[in-house]
XYZ file of N, CA, C and O in Angstrom:
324
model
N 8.475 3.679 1.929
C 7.524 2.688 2.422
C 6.118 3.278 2.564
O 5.364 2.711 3.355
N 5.578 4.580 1.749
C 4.461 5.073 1.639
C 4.049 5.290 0.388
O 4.910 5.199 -0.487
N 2.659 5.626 -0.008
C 2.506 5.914 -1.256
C 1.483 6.827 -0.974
O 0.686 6.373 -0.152
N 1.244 7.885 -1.346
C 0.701 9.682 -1.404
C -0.049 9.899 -2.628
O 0.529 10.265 -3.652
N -1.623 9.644 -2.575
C -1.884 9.886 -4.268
C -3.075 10.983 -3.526
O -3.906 10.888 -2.624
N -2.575 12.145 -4.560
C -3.708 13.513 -4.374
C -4.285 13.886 -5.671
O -3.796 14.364 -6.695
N -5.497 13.518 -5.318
C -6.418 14.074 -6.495
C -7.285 15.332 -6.185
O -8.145 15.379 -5.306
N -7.037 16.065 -6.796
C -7.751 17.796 -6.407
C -8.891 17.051 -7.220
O -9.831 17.327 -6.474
N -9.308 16.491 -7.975
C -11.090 16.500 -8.371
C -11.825 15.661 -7.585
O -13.005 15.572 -7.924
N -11.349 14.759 -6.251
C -12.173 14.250 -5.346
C -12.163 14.510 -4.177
O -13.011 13.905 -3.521
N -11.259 15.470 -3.420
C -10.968 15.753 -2.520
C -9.505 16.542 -2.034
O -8.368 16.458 -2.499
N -10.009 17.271 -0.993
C -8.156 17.993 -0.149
C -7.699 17.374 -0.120
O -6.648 17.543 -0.738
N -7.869 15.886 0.607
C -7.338 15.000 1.239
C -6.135 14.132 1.005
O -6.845 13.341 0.384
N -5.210 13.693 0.958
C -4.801 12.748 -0.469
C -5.333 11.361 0.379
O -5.743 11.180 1.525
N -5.098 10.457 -0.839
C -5.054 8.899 -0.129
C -3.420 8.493 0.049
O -2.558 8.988 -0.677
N -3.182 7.716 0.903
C -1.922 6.968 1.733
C -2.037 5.807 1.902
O -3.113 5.421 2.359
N -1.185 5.008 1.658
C -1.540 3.750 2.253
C 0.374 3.495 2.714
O 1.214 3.742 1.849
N 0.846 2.955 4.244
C 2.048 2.999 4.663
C 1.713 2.537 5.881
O 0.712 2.624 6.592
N 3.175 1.830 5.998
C 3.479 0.714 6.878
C 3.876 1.651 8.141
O 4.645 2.611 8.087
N 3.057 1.079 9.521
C 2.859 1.682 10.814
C 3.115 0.234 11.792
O 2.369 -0.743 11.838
N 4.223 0.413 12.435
C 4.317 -0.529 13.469
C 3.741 -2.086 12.782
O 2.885 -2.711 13.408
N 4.255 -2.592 11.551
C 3.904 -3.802 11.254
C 2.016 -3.947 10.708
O 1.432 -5.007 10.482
N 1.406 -2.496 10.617
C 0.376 -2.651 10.007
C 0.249 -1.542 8.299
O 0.598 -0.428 7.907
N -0.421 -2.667 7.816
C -0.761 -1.899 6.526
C -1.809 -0.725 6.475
O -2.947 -1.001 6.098
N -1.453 0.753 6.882
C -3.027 1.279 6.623
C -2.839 1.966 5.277
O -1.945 2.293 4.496
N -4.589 2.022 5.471
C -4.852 3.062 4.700
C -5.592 4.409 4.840
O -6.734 4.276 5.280
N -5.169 5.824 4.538
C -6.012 6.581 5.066
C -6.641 7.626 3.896
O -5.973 8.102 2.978
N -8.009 7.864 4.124
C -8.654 8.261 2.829
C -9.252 9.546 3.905
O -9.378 9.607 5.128
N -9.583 10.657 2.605
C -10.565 11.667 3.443
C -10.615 11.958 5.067
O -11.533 12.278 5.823
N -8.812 11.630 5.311
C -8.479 11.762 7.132
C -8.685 10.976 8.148
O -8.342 11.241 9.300
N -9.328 9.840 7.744
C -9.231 8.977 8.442
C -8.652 7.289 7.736
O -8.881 6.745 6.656
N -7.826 6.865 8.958
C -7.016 6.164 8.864
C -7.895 4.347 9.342
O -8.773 4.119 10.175
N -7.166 3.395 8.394
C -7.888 2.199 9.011
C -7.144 1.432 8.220
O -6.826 1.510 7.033
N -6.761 0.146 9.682
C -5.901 -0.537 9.246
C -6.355 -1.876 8.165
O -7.434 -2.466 8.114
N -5.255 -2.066 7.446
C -5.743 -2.966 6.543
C -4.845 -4.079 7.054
O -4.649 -4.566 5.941
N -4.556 -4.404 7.390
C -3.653 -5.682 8.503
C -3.480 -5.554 10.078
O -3.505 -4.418 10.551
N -3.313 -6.599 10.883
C -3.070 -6.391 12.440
C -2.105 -7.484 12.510
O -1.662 -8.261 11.665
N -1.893 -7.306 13.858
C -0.718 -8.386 14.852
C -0.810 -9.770 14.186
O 0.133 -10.462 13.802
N -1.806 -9.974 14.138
C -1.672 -11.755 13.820
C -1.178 -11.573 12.009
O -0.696 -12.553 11.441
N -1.316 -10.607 11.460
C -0.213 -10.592 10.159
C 0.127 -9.827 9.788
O -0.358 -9.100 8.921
N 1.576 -9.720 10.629
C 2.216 -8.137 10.132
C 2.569 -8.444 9.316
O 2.702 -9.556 8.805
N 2.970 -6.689 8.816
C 3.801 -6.506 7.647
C 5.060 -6.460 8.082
O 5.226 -6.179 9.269
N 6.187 -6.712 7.264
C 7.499 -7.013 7.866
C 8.132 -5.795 6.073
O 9.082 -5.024 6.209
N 7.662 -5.872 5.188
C 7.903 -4.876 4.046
C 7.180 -4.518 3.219
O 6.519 -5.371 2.627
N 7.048 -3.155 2.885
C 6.165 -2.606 1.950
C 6.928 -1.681 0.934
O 7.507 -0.641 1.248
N 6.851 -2.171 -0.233
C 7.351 -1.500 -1.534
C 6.463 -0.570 -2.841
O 5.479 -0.986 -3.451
N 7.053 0.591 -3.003
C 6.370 1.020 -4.032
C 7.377 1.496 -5.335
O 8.248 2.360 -5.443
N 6.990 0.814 -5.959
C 7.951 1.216 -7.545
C 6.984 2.054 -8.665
O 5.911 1.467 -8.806
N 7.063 2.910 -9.246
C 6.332 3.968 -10.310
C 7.036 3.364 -11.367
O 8.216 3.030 -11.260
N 6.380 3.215 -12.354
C 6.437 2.704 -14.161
C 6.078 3.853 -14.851
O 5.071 3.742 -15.550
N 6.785 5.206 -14.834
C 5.955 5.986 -15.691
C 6.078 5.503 -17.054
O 6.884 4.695 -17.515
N 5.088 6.172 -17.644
C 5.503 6.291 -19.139
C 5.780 7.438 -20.150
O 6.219 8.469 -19.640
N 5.632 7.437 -21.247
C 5.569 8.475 -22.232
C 4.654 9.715 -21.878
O 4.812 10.921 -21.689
N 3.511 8.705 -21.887
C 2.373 9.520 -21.801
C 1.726 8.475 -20.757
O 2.085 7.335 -20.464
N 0.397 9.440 -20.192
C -0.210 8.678 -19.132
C -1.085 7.089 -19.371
O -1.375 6.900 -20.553
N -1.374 6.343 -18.725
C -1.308 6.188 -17.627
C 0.042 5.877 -16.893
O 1.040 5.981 -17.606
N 0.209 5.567 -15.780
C 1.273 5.591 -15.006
C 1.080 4.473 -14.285
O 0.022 4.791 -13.740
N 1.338 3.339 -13.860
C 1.983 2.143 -12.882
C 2.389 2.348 -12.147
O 3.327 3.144 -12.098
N 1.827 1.645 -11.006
C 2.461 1.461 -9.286
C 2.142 0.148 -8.815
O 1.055 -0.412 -8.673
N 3.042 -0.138 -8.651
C 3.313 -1.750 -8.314
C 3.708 -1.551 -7.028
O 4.596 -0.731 -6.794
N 3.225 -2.128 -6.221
C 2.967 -2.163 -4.324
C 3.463 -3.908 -4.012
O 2.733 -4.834 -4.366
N 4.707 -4.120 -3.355
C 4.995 -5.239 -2.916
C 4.924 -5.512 -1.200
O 5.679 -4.911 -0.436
N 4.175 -6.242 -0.853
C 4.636 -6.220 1.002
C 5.176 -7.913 1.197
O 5.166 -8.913 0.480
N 5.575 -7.624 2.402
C 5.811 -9.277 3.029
C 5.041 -9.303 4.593
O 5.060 -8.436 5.466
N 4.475 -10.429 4.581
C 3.805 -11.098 5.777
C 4.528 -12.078 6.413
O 4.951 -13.027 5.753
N 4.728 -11.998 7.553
C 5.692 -12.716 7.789
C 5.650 -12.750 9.272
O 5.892 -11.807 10.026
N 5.217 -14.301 9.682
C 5.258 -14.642 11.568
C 6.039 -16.001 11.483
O 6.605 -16.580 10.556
N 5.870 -16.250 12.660
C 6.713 -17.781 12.637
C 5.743 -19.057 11.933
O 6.137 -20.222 11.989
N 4.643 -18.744 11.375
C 3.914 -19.923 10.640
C 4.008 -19.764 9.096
O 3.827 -20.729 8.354
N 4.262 -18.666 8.686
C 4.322 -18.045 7.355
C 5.231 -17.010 6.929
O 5.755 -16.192 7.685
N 5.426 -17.102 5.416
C 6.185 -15.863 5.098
C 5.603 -15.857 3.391
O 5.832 -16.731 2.555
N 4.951 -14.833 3.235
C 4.418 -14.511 1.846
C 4.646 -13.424 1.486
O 4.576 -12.448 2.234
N 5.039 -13.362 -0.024
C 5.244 -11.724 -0.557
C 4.205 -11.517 -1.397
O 4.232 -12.249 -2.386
N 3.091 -10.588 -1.317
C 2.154 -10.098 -2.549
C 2.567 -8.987 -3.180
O 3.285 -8.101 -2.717
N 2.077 -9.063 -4.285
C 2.753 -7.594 -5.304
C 1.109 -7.346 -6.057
O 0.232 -8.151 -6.372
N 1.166 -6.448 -6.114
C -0.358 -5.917 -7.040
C 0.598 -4.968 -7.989
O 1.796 -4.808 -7.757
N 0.059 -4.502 -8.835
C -0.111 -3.558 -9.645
C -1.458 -2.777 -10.583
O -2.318 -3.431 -11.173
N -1.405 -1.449 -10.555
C -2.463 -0.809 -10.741
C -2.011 0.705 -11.875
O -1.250 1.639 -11.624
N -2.777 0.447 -13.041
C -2.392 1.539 -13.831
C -3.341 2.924 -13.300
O -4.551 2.838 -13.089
N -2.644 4.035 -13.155
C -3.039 5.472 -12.790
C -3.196 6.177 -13.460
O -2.300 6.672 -14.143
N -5.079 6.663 -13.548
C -5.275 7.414 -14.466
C -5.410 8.879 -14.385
O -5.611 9.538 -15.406
């Protein structure tokens, strides 16, 4: 329920983005900030890798939102270069 991407040509740091008590963060260069709160938690966060042959590489990120007025699943996907 996390995803860990470290790039040595922009930084020590890696980027993260993972589900904390029903919030989506994200944390870049050590600091952390949420990308969702209480009024729309996250209830699931998915990460699936598509490698390929050769690069680029796919990560498809699924979450669910979900209170008693709603329930939505978004999925993105993003090729990694």
């Amino acid at each position: 329920s996390s995803l860990q991407i470290t790039n040595p040509d922009l930084s020590n740091n890696p980027i993260t983005l993972q589900l904390n008590n029903a919030k989506l963060e994200l944390t870049i260069d050590g600091a952390t900030i949420e990308l969702t709160n209480s009024i729309a938690p996250v209830t699931e966060l998915a990460f699936t890798l598509s490698p390929g042959s050769t690069p680029p590489t796919q990560v498809q990120m699924t979450f669910r939102m979900q209170n008693q007025y709603y329930d939505e699943v978004f999925v993105s996907k993003k090729l990694i270069r």
